[in-house]
Amino acid sequence: MRDALSIFAAARDAAARSGLAVAGRSYRFGELAELTRERLRILEPAVAPGVPFVVIGSNTLATVITLYALLELEIPALVLHPRLTDVERAAQARTPGSSDLPVDAAAIMHTSGTTGAPRAAVLTRSALLASAAASAANLGWEDGDCWLLCMPLARIGGLSILTRCLAARRCVALAEGFDPDRLPERIAADGVTLASLVPTMLHRLLDRHPEWRAPPQLRAVLVGGAAAPDALLQRAQQRGLPIILTYGLTETCSQVVATPYAARHAPAALGVGRALPGARIRIRDGHVEVGGPMLMAGYLGEPALPPDAWFDTGDLGAIDAQGCLRVHARRTDLIVTGGENVYPAEVERVLESCPGIVAAGVFGVPDLVWGQTVAAAVVGGEVPPEEAALAAHLAVRLAPYKRPRQVCYVPELPLTSAGKPDRAALASFAARLRPLGYPRGDG
């Protein structure tokens, strides 16, 4: 198991094979092993057994080499999103209960809970490898495979590409970020055969390049992270793009459900697909529950999950007669904007900490490109904050994708008959919203 995620073992197995393409250069596994050896000399004095090491998950060669080195040292990487503010970063870098980490903990990634407080999912080597094996059982591997990684390494959709390709001794084409203007050029130049996108990325790609069609070597584009509209899938199909729909979450080391590889030119009829080999899925009280060897060990500082645990995703769905999962709604309070998850409760806490704001209700507004954008209805105090002061308050406390793009002031927030916030009713304020501007370069 250790050898599968070892860059040194990869160099022994396939020293001359390309393992990473980045910034216009291709690195063989042998070269990556040498760079990792150099990084280890610097890293070893700075780490301690069982203590997570903070890694800012930027899509760079340096980050990849650091992750390889931590895997070699068997030190868990606490991967933080590069777009977090200093306040968010400091909060997530604290690791309560890290002394209870399982011995094969490989990565710790934050995912917000329904309370709005980010929770740190502990992902083990064995879970990451089980996820990689499940993916391979559907996609298979070909000798010349190269997987485009344009999602953040700080998200499981990005990190899992790195671990899958390392275990399979295949190449990763690492992009610093998603650039729809240059994506077709990058796919052609690096000989990309596999790619992972969220629906927003696919939408922007097709819009920017109305004449572009899938090149012959591109054998699958995995689309997940949010619901993919039928119209988007039809556009992709017309361009010859081989689409595989996926469903998964941080807690399961990425996808646990996917449409079959054989159906990649007509996936729409299969929901988001069937459970991958090794994964378990069921519907209980309308909720999608998942299990299997790719499930996390638990949340940091909380009781560990038993090996046979079922994890309630909070998503609503059904399994049809074909065994395909149909997701009716993501977690009811979840906003998915451009593939990033935003929990209203977290944003509401930050809004309510602003002087002059008494209460806040955060909700998603449908958007053709982003899926949803974040909006807020707020109750002001005697002296509500000026727009610039409110924007400045949010800008230092929330990553850009979490910040409300539109706000409105209301006399009071709607409540349910039980006296709890009525999130469903917040959408009625949509017509009253107005844009909230952020400092240039900060929005």
Coordinates of C-alpha atoms in Angstrom, one line a residue:
M1 CA 0.0 0.0 0.0
R2 CA 2.8 2.4 0.9
D3 CA 4.6 1.8 -2.4
A4 CA 1.5 2.7 -4.4
L5 CA 1.6 6.3 -3.2
S6 CA 5.4 6.5 -3.1
I7 CA 7.1 8.7 -5.7
F8 CA 10.3 6.7 -5.2
A9 CA 8.5 3.4 -5.9
A10 CA 7.0 5.1 -9.0
A11 CA 10.5 6.1 -10.1
R12 CA 11.6 2.5 -9.7
D13 CA 8.6 1.2 -11.7
A14 CA 8.6 3.8 -14.4
A15 CA 11.6 6.2 -14.2
A16 CA 11.4 7.3 -17.8
R17 CA 7.6 7.8 -18.0
S18 CA 6.3 11.3 -17.7
G19 CA 4.6 11.9 -14.4
L20 CA 3.8 15.6 -14.5
A21 CA 3.4 18.2 -17.1
V22 CA 3.5 21.8 -15.8
A23 CA 4.4 25.2 -17.0
G24 CA 5.4 23.9 -20.4
R25 CA 7.7 21.2 -19.1
S26 CA 7.3 17.5 -18.7
Y27 CA 8.9 15.8 -15.7
R28 CA 9.6 12.1 -15.7
F29 CA 9.0 10.0 -12.5
G30 CA 12.7 9.7 -12.0
E31 CA 13.1 13.5 -12.0
L32 CA 10.1 14.0 -9.7
A33 CA 11.7 11.5 -7.3
E34 CA 14.9 13.6 -7.3
L35 CA 13.0 16.8 -6.6
T36 CA 11.2 15.1 -3.8
R37 CA 14.5 13.9 -2.3
E38 CA 15.7 17.5 -2.2
R39 CA 12.4 18.7 -0.6
L40 CA 12.7 16.0 2.0
R41 CA 16.1 17.4 3.2
I42 CA 14.3 20.7 4.0
L43 CA 11.1 19.2 5.3
E44 CA 12.3 16.4 7.6
P45 CA 13.5 18.8 10.4
A46 CA 10.2 20.7 10.2
V47 CA 7.8 17.8 10.7
A48 CA 6.9 15.5 13.6
P49 CA 5.2 12.0 13.5
G50 CA 1.5 12.2 13.5
V51 CA 1.4 16.0 13.4
P52 CA -0.4 17.4 10.3
F53 CA 1.8 19.7 8.1
V54 CA 0.0 22.7 6.6
V55 CA 0.1 22.9 2.8
I56 CA -1.4 25.7 0.9
G57 CA -3.0 23.9 -2.0
S58 CA -1.9 26.0 -4.9
N59 CA -1.6 24.2 -8.3
T60 CA 2.2 24.5 -8.6
L61 CA 5.1 22.1 -9.0
A62 CA 6.3 23.1 -5.5
T63 CA 3.0 22.0 -3.9
V64 CA 3.0 18.7 -5.8
I65 CA 6.6 17.9 -4.6
T66 CA 5.7 18.8 -1.0
L67 CA 2.7 16.4 -1.2
Y68 CA 4.9 13.7 -2.6
A69 CA 7.4 14.3 0.3
L70 CA 4.7 14.1 3.0
L71 CA 3.4 10.9 1.5
E72 CA 6.9 9.5 1.7
L73 CA 7.3 10.6 5.3
E74 CA 3.8 9.4 6.2
I75 CA 3.0 12.8 7.6
P76 CA -0.6 13.9 7.0
A77 CA -1.0 17.0 4.8
L78 CA -3.4 19.6 6.1
V79 CA -4.4 21.1 2.8
L80 CA -5.8 24.6 2.8
H81 CA -7.5 26.4 -0.1
P82 CA -5.2 29.2 -1.4
R83 CA -8.1 31.6 -1.7
L84 CA -8.9 31.6 2.0
T85 CA -8.5 34.8 3.9
D86 CA -5.8 35.0 6.6
V87 CA -8.6 34.8 9.2
E88 CA -10.0 31.6 7.6
R89 CA -6.6 30.1 7.1
A90 CA -5.6 30.7 10.8
A91 CA -8.8 29.0 12.0
Q92 CA -8.4 26.0 9.7
A93 CA -4.7 25.5 10.6
R94 CA -5.7 24.8 14.2
T95 CA -5.9 21.0 14.5
P96 CA -7.7 19.9 17.7
G97 CA -7.5 16.2 18.3
S98 CA -4.7 15.6 15.9
S99 CA -3.1 13.2 18.4
D100 CA -5.9 10.7 17.6
L101 CA -5.1 10.5 13.9
P102 CA -5.0 7.0 12.4
V103 CA -1.6 5.8 11.5
D104 CA -2.2 5.8 7.8
A105 CA -3.7 9.3 7.7
A106 CA -2.6 11.0 4.4
A107 CA -4.6 14.2 4.1
I108 CA -6.9 16.4 6.0
M109 CA -9.3 18.5 4.0
H110 CA -12.0 20.9 5.3
T111 CA -15.6 20.6 4.3
S112 CA -18.2 22.8 6.0
G113 CA -20.9 21.1 8.1
T114 CA -24.5 22.2 8.2
T115 CA -23.7 24.2 11.3
G116 CA -21.5 26.4 9.1
A117 CA -18.4 25.5 11.1
P118 CA -15.7 23.9 8.8
R119 CA -15.0 20.3 9.7
A120 CA -11.8 18.5 8.8
A121 CA -12.2 15.2 7.1
V122 CA -9.3 12.8 7.8
L123 CA -8.5 10.8 4.6
T124 CA -6.3 7.8 4.9
R125 CA -3.9 6.2 2.4
S126 CA -6.1 3.2 2.2
A127 CA -9.2 5.3 1.5
L128 CA -7.5 7.2 -1.2
L129 CA -6.3 4.0 -2.8
A130 CA -9.7 2.4 -2.6
S131 CA -11.1 5.5 -4.4
A132 CA -8.4 5.3 -7.1
A133 CA -9.2 1.6 -7.6
A134 CA -12.9 2.3 -7.9
S135 CA -12.3 5.0 -10.5
A136 CA -10.0 2.7 -12.4
A137 CA -12.5 -0.1 -12.5
N138 CA -14.8 2.2 -14.4
L139 CA -12.3 4.2 -16.6
G140 CA -9.5 1.7 -16.9
W141 CA -6.0 3.0 -17.7
E142 CA -4.2 3.3 -21.1
D143 CA -0.5 3.5 -21.5
G144 CA -0.5 7.1 -22.8
D145 CA -3.1 8.5 -20.3
C146 CA -2.6 12.1 -19.1
W147 CA -5.1 13.6 -16.7
L148 CA -5.8 17.3 -16.8
L149 CA -5.8 18.8 -13.2
C150 CA -7.3 22.3 -13.4
M151 CA -9.3 22.0 -10.2
P152 CA -7.7 23.3 -7.0
L153 CA -5.4 20.7 -5.3
A154 CA -7.0 22.0 -2.1
R155 CA -10.3 20.3 -3.2
I156 CA -10.7 16.5 -3.2
G157 CA -11.5 16.6 -6.9
G158 CA -8.0 17.9 -7.5
L159 CA -6.1 16.0 -4.9
S160 CA -7.6 12.7 -6.0
I161 CA -6.4 13.1 -9.5
L162 CA -2.8 13.4 -8.2
T163 CA -3.1 10.3 -6.0
R164 CA -4.9 8.3 -8.7
C165 CA -2.2 9.1 -11.3
L166 CA 0.6 8.5 -8.8
A167 CA -0.8 5.0 -7.9
A168 CA -1.2 4.2 -11.6
R169 CA 2.2 5.7 -12.7
R170 CA 0.4 8.0 -15.1
C171 CA 0.9 11.6 -16.0
V172 CA -0.9 14.7 -14.5
A173 CA -1.2 17.8 -16.7
L174 CA -1.2 20.4 -13.9
A175 CA -2.8 23.8 -14.7
E176 CA -2.4 26.7 -12.3
G177 CA -6.1 27.3 -12.6
F178 CA -9.0 27.0 -14.9
D179 CA -8.4 29.1 -18.0
P180 CA -11.2 28.5 -20.6
D181 CA -9.4 30.6 -23.2
R182 CA -6.4 28.3 -23.3
L183 CA -7.9 25.0 -22.3
P184 CA -8.3 23.5 -25.8
E185 CA -4.6 24.4 -26.5
R186 CA -3.5 22.8 -23.3
I187 CA -5.5 19.6 -24.0
A188 CA -3.8 19.3 -27.4
A189 CA -0.3 20.3 -26.3
D190 CA -0.1 17.8 -23.3
G191 CA -2.0 15.0 -25.1
V192 CA -4.7 15.1 -22.4
T193 CA -6.8 11.9 -22.4
L194 CA -8.8 12.5 -19.2
A195 CA -10.1 15.7 -17.6
S196 CA -12.2 16.6 -14.6
L197 CA -14.5 19.7 -14.7
V198 CA -17.4 21.1 -12.8
P199 CA -20.4 22.2 -14.8
T200 CA -19.5 25.8 -14.7
M201 CA -16.1 25.1 -16.3
L202 CA -17.7 23.0 -19.0
H203 CA -20.2 25.8 -19.7
R204 CA -17.5 28.4 -20.0
L205 CA -15.3 26.2 -22.2
L206 CA -18.1 25.6 -24.7
D207 CA -19.1 29.3 -24.7
R208 CA -15.6 30.5 -25.4
H209 CA -14.9 28.0 -28.2
P210 CA -18.1 27.6 -30.2
E211 CA -16.3 25.7 -33.0
W212 CA -14.1 23.5 -30.7
R213 CA -14.7 19.7 -30.8
A214 CA -13.2 17.0 -28.7
P215 CA -9.9 15.8 -30.1
P216 CA -9.5 12.1 -30.8
Q217 CA -7.2 11.3 -27.8
L218 CA -9.7 12.8 -25.2
R219 CA -11.4 9.7 -24.0
A220 CA -13.4 11.0 -21.0
V221 CA -14.4 14.2 -19.3
L222 CA -15.6 13.7 -15.7
V223 CA -18.2 16.2 -14.7
G224 CA -19.2 16.5 -11.0
G225 CA -19.3 18.8 -8.0
A226 CA -22.8 20.1 -8.9
A227 CA -25.8 19.2 -11.0
A228 CA -25.1 19.3 -14.8
P229 CA -28.2 20.6 -16.7
D230 CA -29.5 18.5 -19.5
A231 CA -29.0 21.4 -22.0
L232 CA -25.3 21.5 -21.1
L233 CA -24.9 17.8 -21.6
Q234 CA -26.6 18.1 -25.0
R235 CA -24.2 20.8 -26.0
A236 CA -21.3 18.7 -24.9
Q237 CA -22.6 15.7 -26.8
Q238 CA -23.0 17.7 -30.0
R239 CA -19.3 18.6 -29.7
G240 CA -18.3 14.9 -29.4
L241 CA -17.2 15.3 -25.7
P242 CA -17.2 11.9 -23.9
I243 CA -18.9 12.9 -20.6
I244 CA -18.9 10.8 -17.4
L245 CA -21.1 12.2 -14.7
T246 CA -19.9 11.7 -11.1
Y247 CA -21.2 12.0 -7.6
G248 CA -19.0 12.1 -4.5
L249 CA -17.8 14.3 -1.7
T250 CA -14.7 15.1 0.3
E251 CA -15.6 12.5 2.9
T252 CA -15.4 9.7 0.3
C253 CA -12.2 10.8 -1.3
S254 CA -14.1 12.0 -4.4
Q255 CA -16.5 10.0 -6.5
V256 CA -18.5 7.0 -5.3
V257 CA -21.0 7.0 -8.1
A258 CA -20.4 7.5 -11.9
T259 CA -22.0 6.8 -15.2
P260 CA -20.4 3.9 -17.0
Y261 CA -17.4 4.5 -19.2
A262 CA -19.3 2.7 -22.0
A263 CA -22.1 5.3 -21.8
R264 CA -19.8 8.4 -22.1
H265 CA -21.4 9.6 -25.3
A266 CA -24.9 9.5 -23.9
P267 CA -24.8 9.7 -20.0
A268 CA -28.0 11.8 -19.4
A269 CA -30.4 8.8 -19.1
L270 CA -28.4 7.3 -16.2
G271 CA -28.8 10.0 -13.5
V272 CA -25.4 10.5 -12.0
G273 CA -24.6 6.8 -12.5
R274 CA -24.2 3.6 -10.4
A275 CA -22.1 2.9 -7.3
L276 CA -18.5 2.2 -8.3
P277 CA -17.0 -1.1 -7.3
G278 CA -16.4 -1.3 -3.6
A279 CA -18.7 1.7 -2.8
R280 CA -22.0 1.2 -1.1
I281 CA -25.0 3.5 -1.6
R282 CA -28.5 3.4 -0.2
I283 CA -31.5 5.8 0.3
R284 CA -32.7 6.2 3.9
D285 CA -35.6 8.5 4.7
G286 CA -35.0 10.1 1.3
H287 CA -31.3 10.9 2.1
V288 CA -28.4 9.5 0.1
E289 CA -26.1 7.5 2.4
V290 CA -22.7 6.1 1.3
G291 CA -20.2 3.7 2.6
G292 CA -17.2 1.6 1.6
P293 CA -13.4 1.5 2.0
M294 CA -13.0 5.0 0.4
L295 CA -14.9 6.6 3.3
M296 CA -12.9 8.9 5.6
A297 CA -11.7 7.8 9.0
G298 CA -13.8 10.6 10.5
Y299 CA -13.7 14.3 11.3
L300 CA -10.7 15.6 13.1
G301 CA -11.4 15.9 16.8
E302 CA -14.5 13.8 16.6
P303 CA -15.1 10.0 17.1
A304 CA -13.8 7.8 14.4
L305 CA -16.2 6.1 12.0
P306 CA -16.4 2.3 12.2
P307 CA -15.2 0.4 9.1
D308 CA -18.8 -0.5 8.1
A309 CA -20.2 3.0 8.7
W310 CA -22.9 4.5 6.6
F311 CA -22.4 8.2 6.0
D312 CA -25.4 10.5 5.5
T313 CA -24.6 13.0 2.8
G314 CA -27.6 15.0 3.5
D315 CA -28.5 15.0 -0.2
L316 CA -31.9 13.9 -1.3
G317 CA -32.2 11.3 -3.9
A318 CA -33.5 7.9 -5.2
I319 CA -32.2 4.8 -6.8
D320 CA -34.1 3.8 -10.0
A321 CA -34.8 0.4 -11.4
Q322 CA -31.5 0.4 -13.3
G323 CA -29.6 1.0 -10.0
C324 CA -28.8 4.6 -11.0
L325 CA -28.7 7.3 -8.4
R326 CA -31.0 10.3 -9.1
V327 CA -30.1 13.3 -6.9
H328 CA -33.2 15.4 -6.4
A329 CA -31.5 18.1 -4.3
R330 CA -28.1 18.7 -2.7
R331 CA -28.1 19.4 1.0
T332 CA -31.0 21.8 1.4
D333 CA -28.9 24.6 2.9
L334 CA -25.9 24.1 0.5
I335 CA -25.1 26.6 -2.1
V336 CA -22.9 25.3 -5.0
T337 CA -21.3 28.2 -6.9
G338 CA -18.9 27.3 -9.6
G339 CA -18.3 23.9 -8.1
E340 CA -17.4 25.4 -4.7
N341 CA -19.6 24.5 -1.7
V342 CA -20.9 27.4 0.5
Y343 CA -22.8 26.8 3.7
P344 CA -25.1 29.7 4.5
A345 CA -24.6 29.4 8.3
E346 CA -20.9 30.2 7.9
V347 CA -21.6 33.3 5.9
E348 CA -24.4 34.3 8.2
R349 CA -22.1 34.2 11.2
V350 CA -19.6 36.5 9.5
L351 CA -22.4 38.9 8.4
E352 CA -23.8 39.1 11.9
S353 CA -20.4 39.9 13.3
C354 CA -20.4 43.1 11.3
P355 CA -21.4 46.2 13.4
G356 CA -24.8 47.3 12.4
I357 CA -26.1 43.9 11.3
V358 CA -28.6 42.3 13.6
A359 CA -29.4 39.1 11.6
A360 CA -28.7 37.6 8.3
G361 CA -30.2 34.9 6.0
V362 CA -28.0 33.6 3.2
F363 CA -29.4 31.8 0.1
G364 CA -28.5 30.9 -3.4
V365 CA -29.7 32.6 -6.6
P366 CA -29.8 30.5 -9.7
D367 CA -27.2 31.5 -12.3
L368 CA -26.7 29.9 -15.8
V369 CA -22.9 30.0 -15.6
W370 CA -22.1 29.5 -11.9
G371 CA -25.1 27.3 -11.0
Q372 CA -25.8 29.6 -8.1
T373 CA -24.5 32.8 -6.7
V374 CA -24.5 33.8 -3.0
A375 CA -27.0 36.3 -1.8
A376 CA -28.0 37.7 1.6
A377 CA -31.1 39.3 3.2
V378 CA -30.0 41.2 6.3
V379 CA -31.7 43.0 9.2
G380 CA -29.9 46.2 10.0
G381 CA -29.5 47.7 13.5
E382 CA -30.1 51.4 14.3
V383 CA -27.1 52.3 12.2
P384 CA -26.6 49.8 9.4
P385 CA -23.1 49.6 7.9
E386 CA -22.3 51.5 4.7
E387 CA -22.0 49.2 1.7
A388 CA -18.2 49.8 1.5
A389 CA -17.8 48.9 5.2
L390 CA -19.9 45.8 4.8
A391 CA -17.9 44.7 1.7
A392 CA -14.6 45.3 3.5
H393 CA -15.7 43.3 6.6
L394 CA -16.6 40.3 4.4
A395 CA -13.5 40.6 2.2
V396 CA -11.1 39.9 5.1
R397 CA -13.1 37.1 6.6
L398 CA -14.5 35.1 3.7
A399 CA -12.9 33.6 0.6
P400 CA -14.2 35.2 -2.6
Y401 CA -16.5 32.4 -3.6
K402 CA -18.3 32.6 -0.2
R403 CA -19.0 36.3 -0.3
P404 CA -22.5 37.5 -1.1
R405 CA -22.7 39.1 -4.5
Q406 CA -26.1 40.6 -3.8
V407 CA -27.8 41.9 -0.6
C408 CA -31.0 43.5 0.5
Y409 CA -32.2 44.9 3.8
V410 CA -35.4 43.5 5.3
P411 CA -37.3 44.3 8.5
E412 CA -37.1 40.7 9.7
L413 CA -36.2 37.2 8.6
P414 CA -38.8 34.6 7.9
L415 CA -39.3 31.9 10.5
T416 CA -40.9 28.5 10.5
S417 CA -43.8 27.6 12.7
A418 CA -41.2 26.2 15.1
G419 CA -39.5 29.5 15.3
K420 CA -36.4 28.4 13.3
P421 CA -35.0 30.3 10.2
D422 CA -37.1 29.5 7.2
R423 CA -34.4 29.1 4.5
A424 CA -36.9 28.1 1.8
A425 CA -38.7 31.5 2.2
L426 CA -35.5 33.5 1.8
A427 CA -35.8 33.2 -2.0
S428 CA -38.8 35.5 -1.9
F429 CA -36.4 38.4 -1.3
A430 CA -34.6 37.8 -4.7
A431 CA -36.4 40.7 -6.4
R432 CA -35.2 43.1 -3.8
L433 CA -31.5 42.2 -4.1
R434 CA -28.9 44.7 -5.3
P435 CA -25.2 44.1 -6.1
L436 CA -22.6 44.4 -3.4
G437 CA -19.3 45.8 -4.7
Y438 CA -16.0 44.7 -3.3
P439 CA -12.6 46.5 -3.4
R440 CA -10.9 46.1 -6.7
G441 CA -9.0 42.9 -6.8
D442 CA -10.8 41.6 -3.7
G443 CA -14.1 40.3 -5.1

